[in-house]
PDB file of C-alpha atoms in Angstrom:
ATOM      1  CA  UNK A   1      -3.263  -5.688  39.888  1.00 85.00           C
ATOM      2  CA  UNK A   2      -3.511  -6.384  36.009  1.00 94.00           C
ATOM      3  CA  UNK A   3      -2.102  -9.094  33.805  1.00 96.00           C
ATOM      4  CA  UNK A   4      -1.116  -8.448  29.789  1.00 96.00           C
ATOM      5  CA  UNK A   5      -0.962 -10.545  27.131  1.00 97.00           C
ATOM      6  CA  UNK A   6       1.024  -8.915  23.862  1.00 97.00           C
ATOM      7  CA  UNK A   7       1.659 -10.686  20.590  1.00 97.00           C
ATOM      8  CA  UNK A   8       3.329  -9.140  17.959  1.00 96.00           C
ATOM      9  CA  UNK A   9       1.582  -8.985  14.350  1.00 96.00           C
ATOM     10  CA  UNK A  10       4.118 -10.871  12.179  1.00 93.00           C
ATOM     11  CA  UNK A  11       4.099 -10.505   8.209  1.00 90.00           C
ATOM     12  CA  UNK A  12       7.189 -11.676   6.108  1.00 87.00           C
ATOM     13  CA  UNK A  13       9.259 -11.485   8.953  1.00 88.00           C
ATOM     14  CA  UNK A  14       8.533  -8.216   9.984  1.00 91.00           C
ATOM     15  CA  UNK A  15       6.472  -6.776  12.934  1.00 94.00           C
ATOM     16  CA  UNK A  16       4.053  -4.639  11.794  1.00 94.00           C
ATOM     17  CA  UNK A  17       2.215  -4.112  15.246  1.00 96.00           C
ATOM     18  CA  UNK A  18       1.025  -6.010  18.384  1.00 97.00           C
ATOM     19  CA  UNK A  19      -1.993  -7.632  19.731  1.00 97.00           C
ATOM     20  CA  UNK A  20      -2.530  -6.811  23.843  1.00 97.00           C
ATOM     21  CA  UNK A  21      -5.235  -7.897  25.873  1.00 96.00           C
ATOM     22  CA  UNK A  22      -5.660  -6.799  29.404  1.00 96.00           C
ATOM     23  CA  UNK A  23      -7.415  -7.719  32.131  1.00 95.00           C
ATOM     24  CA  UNK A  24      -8.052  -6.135  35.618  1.00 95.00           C
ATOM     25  CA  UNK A  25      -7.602  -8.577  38.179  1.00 95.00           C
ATOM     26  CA  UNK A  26      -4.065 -10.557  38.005  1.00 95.00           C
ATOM     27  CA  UNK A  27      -4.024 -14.074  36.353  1.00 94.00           C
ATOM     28  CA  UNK A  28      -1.984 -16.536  34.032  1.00 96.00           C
ATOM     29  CA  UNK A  29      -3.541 -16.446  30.202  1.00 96.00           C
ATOM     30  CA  UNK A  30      -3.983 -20.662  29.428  1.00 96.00           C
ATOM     31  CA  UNK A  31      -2.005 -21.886  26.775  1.00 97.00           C
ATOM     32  CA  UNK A  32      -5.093 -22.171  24.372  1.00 97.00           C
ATOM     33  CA  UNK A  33      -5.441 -18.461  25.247  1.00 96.00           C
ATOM     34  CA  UNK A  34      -1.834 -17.437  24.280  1.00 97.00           C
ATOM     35  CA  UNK A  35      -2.932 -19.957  21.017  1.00 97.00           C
ATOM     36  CA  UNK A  36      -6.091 -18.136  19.779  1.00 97.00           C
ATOM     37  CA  UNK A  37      -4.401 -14.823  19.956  1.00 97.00           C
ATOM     38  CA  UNK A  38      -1.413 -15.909  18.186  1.00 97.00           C
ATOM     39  CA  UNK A  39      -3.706 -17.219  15.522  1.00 97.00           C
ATOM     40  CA  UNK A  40      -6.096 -13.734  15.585  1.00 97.00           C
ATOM     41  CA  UNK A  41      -2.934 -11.950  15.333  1.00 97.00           C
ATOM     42  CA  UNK A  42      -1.812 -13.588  12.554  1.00 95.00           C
ATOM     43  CA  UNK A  43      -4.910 -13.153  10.458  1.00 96.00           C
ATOM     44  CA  UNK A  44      -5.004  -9.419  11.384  1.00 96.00           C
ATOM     45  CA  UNK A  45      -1.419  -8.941   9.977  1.00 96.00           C
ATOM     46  CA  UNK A  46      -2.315 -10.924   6.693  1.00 95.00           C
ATOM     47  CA  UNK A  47      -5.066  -8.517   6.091  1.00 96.00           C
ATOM     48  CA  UNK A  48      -2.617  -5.828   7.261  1.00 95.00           C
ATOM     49  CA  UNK A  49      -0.125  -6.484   4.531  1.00 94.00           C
ATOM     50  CA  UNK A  50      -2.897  -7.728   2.272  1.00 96.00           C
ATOM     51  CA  UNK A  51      -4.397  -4.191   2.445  1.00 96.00           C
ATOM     52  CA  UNK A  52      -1.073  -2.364   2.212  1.00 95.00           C
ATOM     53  CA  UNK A  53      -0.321  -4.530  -1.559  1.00 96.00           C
ATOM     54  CA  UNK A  54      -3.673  -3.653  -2.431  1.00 97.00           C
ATOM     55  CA  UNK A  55      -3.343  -0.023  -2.336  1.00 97.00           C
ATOM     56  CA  UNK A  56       0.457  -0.188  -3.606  1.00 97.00           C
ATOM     57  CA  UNK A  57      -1.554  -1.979  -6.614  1.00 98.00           C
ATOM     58  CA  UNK A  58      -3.958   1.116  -6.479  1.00 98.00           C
ATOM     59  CA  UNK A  59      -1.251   3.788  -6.835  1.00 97.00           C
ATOM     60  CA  UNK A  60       0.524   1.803  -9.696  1.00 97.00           C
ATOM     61  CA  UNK A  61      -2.765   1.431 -11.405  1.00 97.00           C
ATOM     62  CA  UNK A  62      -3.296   5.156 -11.284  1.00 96.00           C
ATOM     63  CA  UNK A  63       0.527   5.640 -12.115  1.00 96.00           C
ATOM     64  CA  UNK A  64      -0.046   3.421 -14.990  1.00 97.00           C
ATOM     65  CA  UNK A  65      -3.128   4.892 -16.393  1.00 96.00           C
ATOM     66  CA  UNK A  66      -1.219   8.859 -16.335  1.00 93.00           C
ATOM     67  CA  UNK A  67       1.778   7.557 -17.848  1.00 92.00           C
ATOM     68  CA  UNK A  68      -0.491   6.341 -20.993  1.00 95.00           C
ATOM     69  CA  UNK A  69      -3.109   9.150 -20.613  1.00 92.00           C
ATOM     70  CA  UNK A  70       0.425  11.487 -21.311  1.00 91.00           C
ATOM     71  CA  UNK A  71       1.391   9.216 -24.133  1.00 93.00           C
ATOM     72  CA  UNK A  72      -1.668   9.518 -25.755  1.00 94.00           C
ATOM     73  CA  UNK A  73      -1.314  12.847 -25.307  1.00 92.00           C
ATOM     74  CA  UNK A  74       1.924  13.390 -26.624  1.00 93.00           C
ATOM     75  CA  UNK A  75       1.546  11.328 -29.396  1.00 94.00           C
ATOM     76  CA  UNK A  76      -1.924  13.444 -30.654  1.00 94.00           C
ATOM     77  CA  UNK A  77       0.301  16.412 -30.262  1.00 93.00           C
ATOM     78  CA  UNK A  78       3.360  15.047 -32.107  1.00 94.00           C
ATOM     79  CA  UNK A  79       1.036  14.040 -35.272  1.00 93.00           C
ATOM     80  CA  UNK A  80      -1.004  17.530 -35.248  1.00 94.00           C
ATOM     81  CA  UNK A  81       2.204  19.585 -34.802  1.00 93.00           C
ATOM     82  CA  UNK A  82       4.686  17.371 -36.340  1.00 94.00           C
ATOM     83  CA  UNK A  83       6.556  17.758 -33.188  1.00 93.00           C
ATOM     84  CA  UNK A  84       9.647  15.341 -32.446  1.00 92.00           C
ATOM     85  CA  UNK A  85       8.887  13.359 -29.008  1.00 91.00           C
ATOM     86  CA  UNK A  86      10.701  15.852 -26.906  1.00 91.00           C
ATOM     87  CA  UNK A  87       9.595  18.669 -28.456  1.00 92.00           C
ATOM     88  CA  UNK A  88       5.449  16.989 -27.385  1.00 92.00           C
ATOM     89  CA  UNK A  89       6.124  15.992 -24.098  1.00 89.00           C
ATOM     90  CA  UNK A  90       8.042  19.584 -23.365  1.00 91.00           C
ATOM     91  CA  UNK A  91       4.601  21.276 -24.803  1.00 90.00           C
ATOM     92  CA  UNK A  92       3.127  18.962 -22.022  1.00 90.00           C
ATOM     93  CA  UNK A  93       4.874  19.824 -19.329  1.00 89.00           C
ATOM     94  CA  UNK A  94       4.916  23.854 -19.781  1.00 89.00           C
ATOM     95  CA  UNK A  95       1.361  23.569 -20.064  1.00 86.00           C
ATOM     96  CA  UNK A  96       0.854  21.159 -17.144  1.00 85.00           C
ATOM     97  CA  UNK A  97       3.127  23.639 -14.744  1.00 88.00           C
ATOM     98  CA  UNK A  98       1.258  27.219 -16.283  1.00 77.00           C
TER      99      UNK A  98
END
């Protein structure tokens, strides 16, 4: 015999996951038990989520930083070439793809 204990990882109202704990022999997890692992899963799914916004952040950093690197870009190319906007960011692209 075995006995389980499962919590679910909560963040903004969604379940990202669950907490079990198992033991071998059979027996009745204490309230204070139940407690401590509703509170341990609810720090792991803070630094779930936390984690998760973080790296969202990351990618729109990096998203960010392209968009002006291409700007720059397009704006060097539009003064050397007195090029019209389109006309830079087409040169861009062909040369990006070739």
């Amino acid at each position: 015999m075995a006995s389980l204990l499962s919590v679910p990882l909560y963040a903004r109202d969604k379940v990202l996951g669950v907490i079990n704990v198992y033991t071998k022999e059979q027996r009745t997890f204490s309230d204070d038990e139940v407690d401590f692992i509703k509170v341990v899963a609810g720090q792991a799914a803070t630094a779930i989520e936390n984690a998760r916004l973080m790296s969202e952040t990351q990618e729109m950093k990096r998203t960010l930083e392209t968009r002006k690197l291409v700007e720059r870009a397009k704006g060097i190319l539009q003064y050397k070439h007195n090029l019209t906007e389109e006309e830079a960011y087409l040169r861009l692209r062909m040369r990006a793809a070739g």
